[in-house]
Coordinates of C-alpha atoms in Angstrom, one line a residue:
M1 CA 37.6 -118.1 -49.1
V2 CA 34.1 -119.3 -49.3
K3 CA 32.1 -120.2 -52.4
V4 CA 28.9 -118.2 -52.1
L5 CA 25.8 -117.8 -54.3
I6 CA 23.9 -114.5 -54.0
V7 CA 20.3 -114.4 -55.2
G8 CA 19.1 -110.8 -55.8
A9 CA 22.6 -109.3 -56.6
T10 CA 21.1 -106.9 -59.1
G11 CA 19.1 -105.2 -56.4
F12 CA 20.2 -102.2 -54.3
L13 CA 21.3 -104.1 -51.2
G14 CA 22.2 -107.4 -52.9
N15 CA 24.6 -105.5 -55.2
M16 CA 26.5 -104.1 -52.2
I17 CA 26.6 -107.4 -50.5
A18 CA 28.1 -109.1 -53.6
K19 CA 30.8 -106.5 -54.0
E20 CA 31.6 -106.5 -50.3
A21 CA 31.9 -110.3 -50.3
V22 CA 34.4 -110.1 -53.2
K23 CA 36.5 -107.6 -51.3
L24 CA 36.7 -110.0 -48.4
G25 CA 38.1 -112.7 -50.7
H26 CA 35.1 -114.9 -51.3
Q27 CA 34.3 -116.5 -54.6
V28 CA 31.0 -115.0 -55.5
T29 CA 28.4 -116.2 -58.0
A30 CA 25.2 -114.3 -58.7
L31 CA 22.1 -116.0 -59.9
V32 CA 20.6 -113.6 -62.4
S33 CA 17.7 -114.1 -64.8
E34 CA 18.0 -113.5 -68.5
A35 CA 15.6 -110.6 -68.2
S36 CA 17.7 -108.9 -65.6
Q37 CA 20.9 -109.5 -67.6
T38 CA 19.2 -107.4 -70.3
N39 CA 17.3 -104.8 -68.2
K40 CA 20.0 -104.3 -65.7
K41 CA 23.0 -104.7 -68.0
D42 CA 25.0 -101.9 -66.3
I43 CA 24.6 -103.4 -62.9
V44 CA 25.5 -106.9 -64.2
D45 CA 28.5 -105.5 -65.9
G46 CA 29.5 -103.8 -62.7
L47 CA 29.4 -107.1 -60.9
K48 CA 31.4 -108.8 -63.5
A49 CA 34.0 -106.0 -63.3
V50 CA 34.8 -106.8 -59.7
G51 CA 35.0 -110.5 -60.2
V52 CA 31.4 -111.8 -59.6
Q53 CA 30.6 -114.8 -61.7
I54 CA 27.1 -114.6 -63.3
K55 CA 25.0 -117.7 -63.5
T56 CA 21.8 -117.5 -65.5
G57 CA 18.7 -118.5 -63.5
S58 CA 16.1 -117.5 -61.0
L59 CA 13.9 -118.9 -58.2
D60 CA 11.5 -119.9 -61.0
S61 CA 14.2 -122.1 -62.6
A62 CA 13.6 -125.9 -62.7
H63 CA 14.4 -127.7 -59.5
K64 CA 17.2 -129.7 -61.0
D65 CA 18.8 -126.5 -62.4
L66 CA 18.7 -124.9 -58.9
V67 CA 20.2 -128.1 -57.4
D68 CA 23.0 -128.1 -59.9
V69 CA 23.9 -124.5 -59.1
L70 CA 23.8 -125.1 -55.4
K71 CA 26.1 -128.1 -55.6
T72 CA 28.9 -125.7 -56.7
V73 CA 28.7 -123.4 -53.6
E74 CA 28.8 -123.6 -49.8
V75 CA 26.8 -120.6 -48.8
V76 CA 23.6 -119.0 -50.1
V77 CA 22.7 -115.4 -49.5
S78 CA 19.2 -114.4 -50.6
V79 CA 18.3 -110.7 -51.0
V80 CA 15.1 -111.0 -52.9
N81 CA 12.0 -109.0 -52.2
G82 CA 8.3 -109.0 -53.1
P83 CA 7.0 -112.3 -54.4
G84 CA 10.5 -113.7 -54.4
V85 CA 10.4 -113.9 -50.6
A86 CA 7.8 -116.7 -50.6
N87 CA 9.6 -118.4 -53.6
Q88 CA 12.7 -118.9 -51.4
T89 CA 11.1 -122.2 -50.3
K90 CA 12.1 -123.5 -53.7
L91 CA 15.7 -122.6 -53.0
V92 CA 15.5 -124.3 -49.6
A93 CA 14.2 -127.5 -51.2
A94 CA 17.1 -127.4 -53.8
A95 CA 19.6 -126.7 -51.0
K96 CA 18.4 -129.7 -49.1
E97 CA 18.9 -132.0 -52.1
A98 CA 22.2 -130.5 -53.1
G99 CA 23.6 -131.3 -49.6
T100 CA 26.5 -128.9 -49.9
I101 CA 25.1 -125.8 -48.2
K102 CA 26.8 -125.0 -44.9
Q103 CA 25.0 -121.7 -44.4
F104 CA 21.8 -120.2 -45.8
M105 CA 20.9 -116.5 -45.2
P106 CA 17.3 -116.0 -46.3
S107 CA 16.0 -112.5 -47.3
E108 CA 15.1 -111.3 -43.8
F109 CA 16.6 -107.8 -44.0
G110 CA 14.5 -105.6 -41.8
V111 CA 12.9 -106.0 -38.4
F112 CA 11.2 -109.4 -38.7
G113 CA 13.5 -111.3 -36.4
A114 CA 13.0 -108.7 -33.7
V115 CA 9.2 -108.6 -33.7
G116 CA 7.9 -111.8 -35.3
E117 CA 5.2 -112.6 -37.9
A118 CA 2.2 -111.3 -36.0
S119 CA 3.4 -107.7 -36.2
V120 CA 3.1 -107.3 -40.0
P121 CA 1.5 -110.4 -41.4
L122 CA 1.4 -109.1 -44.9
M123 CA 5.1 -108.8 -45.0
F124 CA 6.4 -111.2 -42.5
G125 CA 4.2 -114.3 -43.1
P126 CA 6.3 -115.5 -46.1
K127 CA 9.5 -114.9 -44.1
A128 CA 8.2 -117.1 -41.3
Q129 CA 7.4 -119.9 -43.8
V130 CA 10.9 -119.7 -45.2
R131 CA 12.4 -120.0 -41.7
K132 CA 10.2 -123.0 -41.0
A133 CA 11.3 -124.7 -44.2
L134 CA 15.0 -124.1 -43.5
E135 CA 14.8 -125.4 -39.9
A136 CA 12.7 -128.5 -41.0
A137 CA 15.3 -129.3 -43.7
G138 CA 18.1 -129.1 -41.1
I139 CA 20.0 -126.5 -43.2
P140 CA 22.5 -124.4 -41.2
H141 CA 21.3 -120.8 -41.4
T142 CA 21.9 -117.2 -40.3
Y143 CA 19.0 -114.7 -40.0
V144 CA 20.1 -111.1 -40.6
V145 CA 18.0 -108.7 -38.6
S146 CA 19.1 -105.4 -40.1
Y147 CA 16.3 -103.1 -38.6
G148 CA 15.5 -99.9 -40.4
F149 CA 17.3 -98.6 -43.5
A150 CA 18.6 -95.2 -42.8
S151 CA 17.5 -93.8 -46.1
Y152 CA 13.9 -94.8 -45.3
W153 CA 13.8 -93.9 -41.6
A154 CA 16.3 -91.2 -40.8
N155 CA 15.4 -89.1 -43.8
G156 CA 11.9 -88.8 -42.4
L157 CA 12.9 -88.6 -38.7
G158 CA 11.1 -91.9 -38.2
E159 CA 8.3 -91.4 -40.7
L160 CA 8.3 -93.8 -43.6
G161 CA 7.9 -92.8 -47.2
Q162 CA 10.6 -90.2 -47.1
K163 CA 13.4 -92.0 -49.0
N164 CA 15.7 -89.7 -51.0
R165 CA 14.2 -86.7 -49.2
V166 CA 15.5 -84.6 -46.3
P167 CA 13.8 -83.7 -43.1
P168 CA 12.0 -80.4 -43.1
S169 CA 13.5 -77.1 -41.8
P170 CA 12.3 -75.5 -38.6
S171 CA 11.5 -72.4 -40.8
T172 CA 8.8 -74.2 -42.7
S173 CA 5.2 -74.9 -41.8
N174 CA 5.7 -78.7 -42.3
K175 CA 4.8 -80.7 -39.2
V176 CA 6.8 -83.8 -38.3
P177 CA 4.5 -86.6 -37.1
F178 CA 5.7 -88.1 -33.8
Y179 CA 4.2 -91.5 -33.0
G180 CA 3.2 -92.2 -29.5
T181 CA 5.4 -90.1 -27.2
G182 CA 8.2 -90.0 -29.8
R183 CA 10.6 -91.3 -27.2
T184 CA 10.6 -95.0 -28.2
K185 CA 14.0 -96.0 -29.5
L186 CA 14.2 -97.4 -33.0
V187 CA 17.3 -98.9 -34.7
M188 CA 18.4 -97.7 -38.1
N189 CA 21.5 -98.5 -40.1
V190 CA 23.1 -97.2 -43.2
E191 CA 22.6 -99.7 -46.0
E192 CA 26.3 -100.0 -46.8
D193 CA 26.9 -101.1 -43.2
I194 CA 24.2 -103.7 -43.4
A195 CA 25.9 -105.1 -46.5
A196 CA 29.3 -105.0 -44.9
Y197 CA 28.1 -106.9 -41.8
T198 CA 26.2 -109.4 -43.9
A199 CA 29.3 -110.1 -46.0
R200 CA 31.4 -110.6 -42.9
A201 CA 29.0 -113.2 -41.6
I202 CA 29.5 -115.4 -44.6
G203 CA 31.3 -118.5 -43.4
D204 CA 31.5 -117.3 -39.8
V205 CA 30.6 -120.2 -37.6
R206 CA 29.7 -117.8 -34.8
T207 CA 26.6 -116.9 -36.7
I208 CA 25.4 -120.4 -37.6
N209 CA 21.8 -121.0 -36.5
K210 CA 21.7 -117.6 -34.9
Q211 CA 20.0 -114.2 -35.5
L212 CA 22.6 -111.6 -36.5
H213 CA 21.3 -108.3 -35.2
V214 CA 22.8 -105.2 -36.8
R215 CA 22.3 -103.1 -33.7
P216 CA 25.3 -100.8 -33.1
P217 CA 25.0 -98.8 -29.9
L218 CA 25.0 -95.4 -31.6
N219 CA 22.2 -96.2 -34.0
A220 CA 19.3 -96.7 -31.5
L221 CA 17.5 -93.3 -31.5
S222 CA 14.0 -92.0 -30.8
Q223 CA 12.2 -89.6 -33.0
H224 CA 13.0 -86.9 -30.5
D225 CA 16.7 -87.8 -30.6
M226 CA 16.7 -87.5 -34.4
A227 CA 14.8 -84.2 -34.3
Y228 CA 17.3 -82.7 -31.8
I229 CA 20.2 -83.8 -34.0
W230 CA 18.6 -82.3 -37.1
E231 CA 17.7 -79.0 -35.4
D232 CA 21.2 -78.7 -34.1
K233 CA 22.8 -79.3 -37.5
I234 CA 20.4 -77.0 -39.2
F235 CA 21.1 -74.2 -36.7
R236 CA 24.9 -74.6 -36.4
Q237 CA 25.6 -75.2 -40.1
L238 CA 22.9 -73.2 -41.8
C239 CA 21.9 -70.7 -39.1
I240 CA 18.2 -71.7 -39.4
G241 CA 16.9 -71.6 -35.9
S242 CA 14.2 -72.7 -33.5
R243 CA 12.5 -76.1 -33.3
L244 CA 10.6 -78.4 -35.7
D245 CA 6.9 -78.3 -35.4
R246 CA 5.9 -81.7 -33.9
A247 CA 2.5 -83.3 -34.5
F248 CA 1.9 -86.1 -32.0
V249 CA 0.0 -89.1 -33.3
P250 CA -1.5 -91.2 -30.4
N251 CA -1.3 -95.0 -30.7
A252 CA -5.2 -95.1 -31.0
D253 CA -5.1 -92.9 -34.0
L254 CA -2.4 -95.0 -35.6
E255 CA -4.4 -98.1 -35.0
Q256 CA -7.4 -96.4 -36.7
R257 CA -5.2 -95.6 -39.7
I258 CA -4.0 -99.2 -39.9
A259 CA -7.6 -100.5 -39.7
S260 CA -8.8 -98.2 -42.5
A261 CA -5.8 -98.6 -44.8
Q262 CA -6.9 -100.3 -48.0
D263 CA -3.9 -101.1 -50.2
P264 CA -1.3 -103.6 -48.9
I265 CA 1.6 -101.2 -49.2
K266 CA -0.1 -98.5 -47.1
K267 CA -1.2 -101.0 -44.5
T268 CA 2.3 -102.5 -44.3
L269 CA 3.9 -99.1 -43.9
L270 CA 1.6 -98.1 -41.1
Q271 CA 2.1 -101.4 -39.3
L272 CA 5.8 -101.0 -39.5
Q273 CA 5.4 -97.5 -38.2
K274 CA 3.7 -98.9 -35.1
V275 CA 6.4 -101.6 -34.7
F276 CA 9.2 -99.1 -34.8
T277 CA 7.9 -96.0 -33.2
V278 CA 5.3 -97.2 -30.7
D279 CA 6.2 -100.8 -29.7
G280 CA 10.0 -100.3 -30.1
V281 CA 12.6 -102.9 -31.2
T282 CA 15.3 -102.7 -28.6
T283 CA 14.5 -105.6 -26.4
P284 CA 17.4 -107.6 -24.9
L285 CA 19.1 -110.2 -27.1
G286 CA 18.6 -113.9 -26.3
A287 CA 20.8 -117.0 -26.4
N288 CA 20.3 -117.4 -30.2
D289 CA 21.1 -113.8 -30.9
V290 CA 24.5 -112.2 -31.8
E291 CA 25.2 -108.5 -32.4
A292 CA 27.1 -107.5 -35.5
S293 CA 29.2 -104.6 -34.2
R294 CA 30.4 -106.8 -31.3
L295 CA 31.3 -109.7 -33.6
Y296 CA 33.2 -107.4 -36.1
P297 CA 34.7 -104.5 -34.0
D298 CA 37.2 -103.9 -36.8
Y299 CA 34.5 -102.6 -39.0
F300 CA 33.7 -98.9 -38.4
Y301 CA 30.0 -98.3 -39.0
T302 CA 28.4 -95.0 -39.7
P303 CA 26.5 -93.5 -36.7
I304 CA 23.1 -92.1 -37.7
A305 CA 24.2 -88.6 -36.4
K306 CA 27.0 -88.7 -38.9
Y307 CA 24.7 -90.0 -41.7
M308 CA 22.5 -87.0 -41.1
N309 CA 25.5 -84.7 -42.0
N310 CA 25.1 -86.0 -45.6
L311 CA 21.5 -84.8 -45.5
I312 CA 22.7 -81.3 -44.7
D313 CA 24.5 -81.2 -48.0
T314 CA 21.4 -82.2 -49.8
F315 CA 19.4 -79.7 -47.8
R316 CA 21.8 -76.9 -48.9
V317 CA 21.2 -77.8 -52.6
Q318 CA 17.5 -77.7 -52.1
L319 CA 17.7 -74.3 -50.4
A320 CA 19.8 -72.9 -53.2
A321 CA 17.3 -74.2 -55.8
E322 CA 14.4 -72.4 -54.0
E323 CA 16.2 -69.0 -53.9

């Protein structure tokens, strides 16, 4: 049993990590602001119901208050996003003074650890600063490299911006953009699996001062791989035949889109698109890297092909609504 503080437990992924950590027998405390305790009351009540202790506070709390909270725990798991990513340096400073933290997992969820700061500076610059602060403070750490969230990547067959949708049918005129050749492998994971592996790494000395890559062998697929899987499922289960209409986007065109993108969100999405579907993220692991499915073979993750079965059910509902 490990005493762990989770920052960002009212968010989508943080909530799952907190509940999974409780299942594994850890003593979990969630740092939750007064505003979130009001605005997200149902989520907070759900955390309390499974045994998570709620501590009022946030990354904007006074330094002394953060130190006092951290003195009561051994592990910190941060799952903040947006401006909260840069503010994690406050948590690092408090952890250094508290002197009790045996493992700090900053909010790295995504592809940063596989590609580095230069790939998407708008998003990854703050994460790099938090890493530097942790290492300079000498705090034991684990960087979780979760790669793509299935609900963002698989739902669009590798195209971002398709969360909570399903891929198009071969019977429609919708074209699926394929970046580069469409054959570059990208890694995607179901969010529940990312949470489960993260919770299992809590207190695991094998992950200390390592990058924990959530890179199960069945979850590295190209856009072509995903398209073939989807076409097969659509044909076999719904008798909708033929192939999806592919629209290939050369790397030069994608670079032009990135250069002309104005708002930070659009630019970041396009840069991530390039990282995943043109450059690829399946390089060999190094001496400071460990892979989650190898460390925890007792946990049965969801292959992306199986995840796409769930999309078929959603697709059926959409078809019925259109009739």
